[in-house]
PDB file of C-alpha atoms in Angstrom:
ATOM      1  CA  UNK A   1      79.070 130.920  76.386  1.00  0.00           C
ATOM      2  CA  UNK A   2      81.511 132.577  78.751  1.00  0.00           C
ATOM      3  CA  UNK A   3      79.272 131.923  81.747  1.00  0.00           C
ATOM      4  CA  UNK A   4      79.763 128.180  81.492  1.00  0.00           C
ATOM      5  CA  UNK A   5      83.566 128.180  82.014  1.00  0.00           C
ATOM      6  CA  UNK A   6      83.225 130.603  84.940  1.00  0.00           C
ATOM      7  CA  UNK A   7      80.494 128.473  86.515  1.00  0.00           C
ATOM      8  CA  UNK A   8      82.540 125.309  86.039  1.00  0.00           C
ATOM      9  CA  UNK A   9      85.607 127.059  87.466  1.00  0.00           C
ATOM     10  CA  UNK A  10      83.645 128.337  90.478  1.00  0.00           C
ATOM     11  CA  UNK A  11      82.091 124.901  91.005  1.00  0.00           C
ATOM     12  CA  UNK A  12      85.512 123.232  90.798  1.00  0.00           C
ATOM     13  CA  UNK A  13      86.964 125.729  93.308  1.00  0.00           C
ATOM     14  CA  UNK A  14      84.052 125.165  95.700  1.00  0.00           C
ATOM     15  CA  UNK A  15      84.443 121.384  95.408  1.00  0.00           C
ATOM     16  CA  UNK A  16      88.191 121.618  96.016  1.00  0.00           C
ATOM     17  CA  UNK A  17      87.628 123.822  99.079  1.00  0.00           C
ATOM     18  CA  UNK A  18      85.042 121.379 100.440  1.00  0.00           C
ATOM     19  CA  UNK A  19      87.438 118.463  99.982  1.00  0.00           C
ATOM     20  CA  UNK A  20      90.222 120.359 101.747  1.00  0.00           C
ATOM     21  CA  UNK A  21      87.959 121.169 104.680  1.00  0.00           C
ATOM     22  CA  UNK A  22      86.932 117.553 105.135  1.00  0.00           C
ATOM     23  CA  UNK A  23      90.597 116.542 105.185  1.00  0.00           C
ATOM     24  CA  UNK A  24      91.450 118.966 107.999  1.00  0.00           C
ATOM     25  CA  UNK A  25      92.422 117.593 111.386  1.00  0.00           C
ATOM     26  CA  UNK A  26      91.578 119.593 114.486  1.00  0.00           C
ATOM     27  CA  UNK A  27      94.680 118.177 116.203  1.00  0.00           C
ATOM     28  CA  UNK A  28      92.606 116.604 118.931  1.00  0.00           C
ATOM     29  CA  UNK A  29      92.773 113.149 117.449  1.00  0.00           C
ATOM     30  CA  UNK A  30      90.243 110.526 118.286  1.00  0.00           C
ATOM     31  CA  UNK A  31      90.207 107.960 121.041  1.00  0.00           C
ATOM     32  CA  UNK A  32      90.073 104.830 118.874  1.00  0.00           C
ATOM     33  CA  UNK A  33      93.792 104.141 118.620  1.00  0.00           C
ATOM     34  CA  UNK A  34      94.779 105.884 115.403  1.00  0.00           C
ATOM     35  CA  UNK A  35      98.221 107.458 115.269  1.00  0.00           C
ATOM     36  CA  UNK A  36      96.725 110.894 115.980  1.00  0.00           C
ATOM     37  CA  UNK A  37      95.049 109.823 119.230  1.00  0.00           C
ATOM     38  CA  UNK A  38      96.298 110.534 122.702  1.00  0.00           C
ATOM     39  CA  UNK A  39      98.121 107.760 124.526  1.00  0.00           C
ATOM     40  CA  UNK A  40      95.456 106.341 126.839  1.00  0.00           C
ATOM     41  CA  UNK A  41      96.464 105.157 130.284  1.00  0.00           C
ATOM     42  CA  UNK A  42      95.017 101.693 129.583  1.00  0.00           C
ATOM     43  CA  UNK A  43      97.063 101.315 126.382  1.00  0.00           C
ATOM     44  CA  UNK A  44     100.447 102.196 127.850  1.00  0.00           C
ATOM     45  CA  UNK A  45     102.482 101.064 130.801  1.00  0.00           C
ATOM     46  CA  UNK A  46     103.587 103.822 133.160  1.00  0.00           C
ATOM     47  CA  UNK A  47     106.443 103.143 135.562  1.00  0.00           C
ATOM     48  CA  UNK A  48     108.420 105.190 138.029  1.00  0.00           C
ATOM     49  CA  UNK A  49     112.081 104.287 137.768  1.00  0.00           C
ATOM     50  CA  UNK A  50     114.983 104.424 140.167  1.00  0.00           C
ATOM     51  CA  UNK A  51     114.996 107.915 141.586  1.00  0.00           C
ATOM     52  CA  UNK A  52     117.853 110.162 142.476  1.00  0.00           C
ATOM     53  CA  UNK A  53     116.409 110.771 145.926  1.00  0.00           C
ATOM     54  CA  UNK A  54     117.127 114.029 147.743  1.00  0.00           C
ATOM     55  CA  UNK A  55     118.770 112.780 150.970  1.00  0.00           C
ATOM     56  CA  UNK A  56     118.182 115.840 153.184  1.00  0.00           C
ATOM     57  CA  UNK A  57     115.969 118.910 153.425  1.00  0.00           C
ATOM     58  CA  UNK A  58     116.971 121.470 150.783  1.00  0.00           C
ATOM     59  CA  UNK A  59     118.500 118.868 148.455  1.00  0.00           C
ATOM     60  CA  UNK A  60     117.137 118.292 144.953  1.00  0.00           C
ATOM     61  CA  UNK A  61     115.912 114.929 143.747  1.00  0.00           C
ATOM     62  CA  UNK A  62     114.714 113.612 140.410  1.00  0.00           C
ATOM     63  CA  UNK A  63     112.112 110.931 139.739  1.00  0.00           C
ATOM     64  CA  UNK A  64     112.084 109.448 136.209  1.00  0.00           C
ATOM     65  CA  UNK A  65     108.777 108.256 134.755  1.00  0.00           C
ATOM     66  CA  UNK A  66     108.695 106.010 131.691  1.00  0.00           C
ATOM     67  CA  UNK A  67     105.798 105.319 129.350  1.00  0.00           C
ATOM     68  CA  UNK A  68     105.792 102.336 126.972  1.00  0.00           C
ATOM     69  CA  UNK A  69     103.067 101.951 124.369  1.00  0.00           C
ATOM     70  CA  UNK A  70     101.440  98.528 124.656  1.00  0.00           C
ATOM     71  CA  UNK A  71      98.720  99.123 122.062  1.00  0.00           C
ATOM     72  CA  UNK A  72      98.036 100.883 118.768  1.00  0.00           C
ATOM     73  CA  UNK A  73     100.075 103.961 117.755  1.00  0.00           C
ATOM     74  CA  UNK A  74      99.371 107.031 119.863  1.00  0.00           C
ATOM     75  CA  UNK A  75     100.676 110.542 120.468  1.00  0.00           C
ATOM     76  CA  UNK A  76     102.033 112.354 123.530  1.00  0.00           C
ATOM     77  CA  UNK A  77     101.345 116.023 122.859  1.00  0.00           C
ATOM     78  CA  UNK A  78     102.089 118.543 125.618  1.00  0.00           C
ATOM     79  CA  UNK A  79     103.072 117.795 129.236  1.00  0.00           C
ATOM     80  CA  UNK A  80     101.761 115.197 131.673  1.00  0.00           C
ATOM     81  CA  UNK A  81      99.719 116.413 134.634  1.00  0.00           C
ATOM     82  CA  UNK A  82     101.363 115.509 137.936  1.00  0.00           C
ATOM     83  CA  UNK A  83      99.669 115.910 141.308  1.00  0.00           C
ATOM     84  CA  UNK A  84     101.187 115.193 144.723  1.00  0.00           C
ATOM     85  CA  UNK A  85      98.704 113.952 147.326  1.00  0.00           C
ATOM     86  CA  UNK A  86      99.069 114.000 151.109  1.00  0.00           C
ATOM     87  CA  UNK A  87      96.547 113.222 153.843  1.00  0.00           C
ATOM     88  CA  UNK A  88      95.121 116.762 153.815  1.00  0.00           C
ATOM     89  CA  UNK A  89      94.830 117.480 150.098  1.00  0.00           C
ATOM     90  CA  UNK A  90      96.746 117.666 146.875  1.00  0.00           C
ATOM     91  CA  UNK A  91      99.011 120.028 144.951  1.00  0.00           C
ATOM     92  CA  UNK A  92      99.634 120.244 141.211  1.00  0.00           C
ATOM     93  CA  UNK A  93     103.257 120.172 140.103  1.00  0.00           C
ATOM     94  CA  UNK A  94     103.987 122.916 137.551  1.00  0.00           C
ATOM     95  CA  UNK A  95     105.836 122.459 134.276  1.00  0.00           C
ATOM     96  CA  UNK A  96     109.557 123.230 134.411  1.00  0.00           C
ATOM     97  CA  UNK A  97     110.020 126.933 133.663  1.00  0.00           C
ATOM     98  CA  UNK A  98     111.204 127.422 130.074  1.00  0.00           C
ATOM     99  CA  UNK A  99     110.564 123.806 129.046  1.00  0.00           C
ATOM    100  CA  UNK A 100     109.190 123.230 125.555  1.00  0.00           C
ATOM    101  CA  UNK A 101     106.735 120.415 124.913  1.00  0.00           C
ATOM    102  CA  UNK A 102     107.374 118.188 121.940  1.00  0.00           C
ATOM    103  CA  UNK A 103     104.897 115.995 120.135  1.00  0.00           C
ATOM    104  CA  UNK A 104     105.977 112.350 120.231  1.00  0.00           C
ATOM    105  CA  UNK A 105     104.307 109.605 118.240  1.00  0.00           C
ATOM    106  CA  UNK A 106     104.689 106.191 119.822  1.00  0.00           C
ATOM    107  CA  UNK A 107     104.277 102.992 117.833  1.00  0.00           C
ATOM    108  CA  UNK A 108     103.550  99.789 119.732  1.00  0.00           C
ATOM    109  CA  UNK A 109     106.617  99.039 121.860  1.00  0.00           C
ATOM    110  CA  UNK A 110     108.016 102.600 121.701  1.00  0.00           C
ATOM    111  CA  UNK A 111     108.876 104.413 124.932  1.00  0.00           C
ATOM    112  CA  UNK A 112     109.151 107.960 126.210  1.00  0.00           C
ATOM    113  CA  UNK A 113     110.076 109.397 129.579  1.00  0.00           C
ATOM    114  CA  UNK A 114     109.867 112.558 131.651  1.00  0.00           C
ATOM    115  CA  UNK A 115     111.204 113.591 135.043  1.00  0.00           C
ATOM    116  CA  UNK A 116     109.721 115.053 138.173  1.00  0.00           C
ATOM    117  CA  UNK A 117     112.288 117.243 139.943  1.00  0.00           C
ATOM    118  CA  UNK A 118     111.698 118.247 143.550  1.00  0.00           C
ATOM    119  CA  UNK A 119     113.324 119.897 146.548  1.00  0.00           C
ATOM    120  CA  UNK A 120     113.086 117.839 149.704  1.00  0.00           C
ATOM    121  CA  UNK A 121     111.293 119.516 152.574  1.00  0.00           C
ATOM    122  CA  UNK A 122     111.959 119.172 156.281  1.00  0.00           C
ATOM    123  CA  UNK A 123     110.022 116.405 158.040  1.00  0.00           C
ATOM    124  CA  UNK A 124     107.013 117.898 159.833  1.00  0.00           C
ATOM    125  CA  UNK A 125     107.635 121.424 158.527  1.00  0.00           C
ATOM    126  CA  UNK A 126     104.504 123.518 158.035  1.00  0.00           C
ATOM    127  CA  UNK A 127     105.672 124.507 154.527  1.00  0.00           C
ATOM    128  CA  UNK A 128     106.459 120.940 153.427  1.00  0.00           C
ATOM    129  CA  UNK A 129     104.013 118.673 151.607  1.00  0.00           C
ATOM    130  CA  UNK A 130     104.112 115.211 153.185  1.00  0.00           C
ATOM    131  CA  UNK A 131     103.244 113.539 149.879  1.00  0.00           C
ATOM    132  CA  UNK A 132     102.120 109.916 150.058  1.00  0.00           C
ATOM    133  CA  UNK A 133     100.996 109.489 146.442  1.00  0.00           C
ATOM    134  CA  UNK A 134     101.793 110.931 143.021  1.00  0.00           C
ATOM    135  CA  UNK A 135      99.039 110.944 140.398  1.00  0.00           C
ATOM    136  CA  UNK A 136     100.054 111.089 136.727  1.00  0.00           C
ATOM    137  CA  UNK A 137      97.664 111.919 133.902  1.00  0.00           C
ATOM    138  CA  UNK A 138      98.881 111.717 130.303  1.00  0.00           C
ATOM    139  CA  UNK A 139      98.062 114.647 127.998  1.00  0.00           C
ATOM    140  CA  UNK A 140      94.769 114.358 126.157  1.00  0.00           C
ATOM    141  CA  UNK A 141      93.262 111.973 128.721  1.00  0.00           C
ATOM    142  CA  UNK A 142      91.347 112.256 131.989  1.00  0.00           C
ATOM    143  CA  UNK A 143      92.453 109.029 133.662  1.00  0.00           C
ATOM    144  CA  UNK A 144      95.172 109.306 136.309  1.00  0.00           C
ATOM    145  CA  UNK A 145      97.468 106.543 137.524  1.00  0.00           C
ATOM    146  CA  UNK A 146      98.549 106.672 141.159  1.00  0.00           C
ATOM    147  CA  UNK A 147     101.917 105.593 142.530  1.00  0.00           C
ATOM    148  CA  UNK A 148     103.367 105.668 146.046  1.00  0.00           C
ATOM    149  CA  UNK A 149     105.608 108.703 146.704  1.00  0.00           C
ATOM    150  CA  UNK A 150     108.593 107.245 148.587  1.00  0.00           C
ATOM    151  CA  UNK A 151     110.960 110.191 148.320  1.00  0.00           C
ATOM    152  CA  UNK A 152     110.192 112.175 151.473  1.00  0.00           C
ATOM    153  CA  UNK A 153     108.365 115.456 152.004  1.00  0.00           C
ATOM    154  CA  UNK A 154     108.429 118.068 149.237  1.00  0.00           C
ATOM    155  CA  UNK A 155     109.381 121.619 150.138  1.00  0.00           C
ATOM    156  CA  UNK A 156     106.950 124.412 149.439  1.00  0.00           C
ATOM    157  CA  UNK A 157     107.906 127.370 147.248  1.00  0.00           C
ATOM    158  CA  UNK A 158     108.989 130.427 149.190  1.00  0.00           C
ATOM    159  CA  UNK A 159     106.045 132.419 147.799  1.00  0.00           C
ATOM    160  CA  UNK A 160     103.580 129.777 149.057  1.00  0.00           C
ATOM    161  CA  UNK A 161     102.318 129.002 145.531  1.00  0.00           C
ATOM    162  CA  UNK A 162     102.726 125.231 145.762  1.00  0.00           C
ATOM    163  CA  UNK A 163     105.350 122.518 145.921  1.00  0.00           C
ATOM    164  CA  UNK A 164     108.957 123.272 144.987  1.00  0.00           C
ATOM    165  CA  UNK A 165     108.855 120.721 142.193  1.00  0.00           C
ATOM    166  CA  UNK A 166     108.515 120.661 138.403  1.00  0.00           C
ATOM    167  CA  UNK A 167     107.601 118.369 135.521  1.00  0.00           C
ATOM    168  CA  UNK A 168     109.964 118.113 132.551  1.00  0.00           C
ATOM    169  CA  UNK A 169     109.020 117.473 128.913  1.00  0.00           C
ATOM    170  CA  UNK A 170     108.648 114.053 127.322  1.00  0.00           C
ATOM    171  CA  UNK A 171     111.790 112.640 125.750  1.00  0.00           C
ATOM    172  CA  UNK A 172     111.912 109.778 123.226  1.00  0.00           C
ATOM    173  CA  UNK A 173     113.614 106.680 124.621  1.00  0.00           C
ATOM    174  CA  UNK A 174     115.765 104.538 122.329  1.00  0.00           C
ATOM    175  CA  UNK A 175     116.583 105.035 118.668  1.00  0.00           C
TER     176      UNK A 175
END
């Protein structure tokens, strides 16, 4: 008689564990537009705003980028990938040192923004990147959007590790 309650208890525990496991989310979301999915490039508008252009070599400039969700709810989780392209190749822009990514859920019509900060390089300098294009890829996606880079050459880091530029975290826009 005692075996029955233990068996029922064990069966109930196993069933509860199975139900919990099926309810788990791996955090990756799916690509069909649910609120846990990444914001796809085709479902959002991406725009580069009015920049604070670095006027001379050695000056710092800032380029704001805004994202507005045009589709079903989506999530921005981590940092965007930003690549500067010149005629000879490309260079990835690192994340701002010490910046913390935040997870932002965007309903249709919601907006977020981030900034690309850079140090202007000298025209024609061997260490400067004569960027012509900036490619932006949202986190969780593989599709990049390209925009003209109209802000002059970007200085190289003194250690030669890439452009003297950085990508900031996403910030919610509006209320």
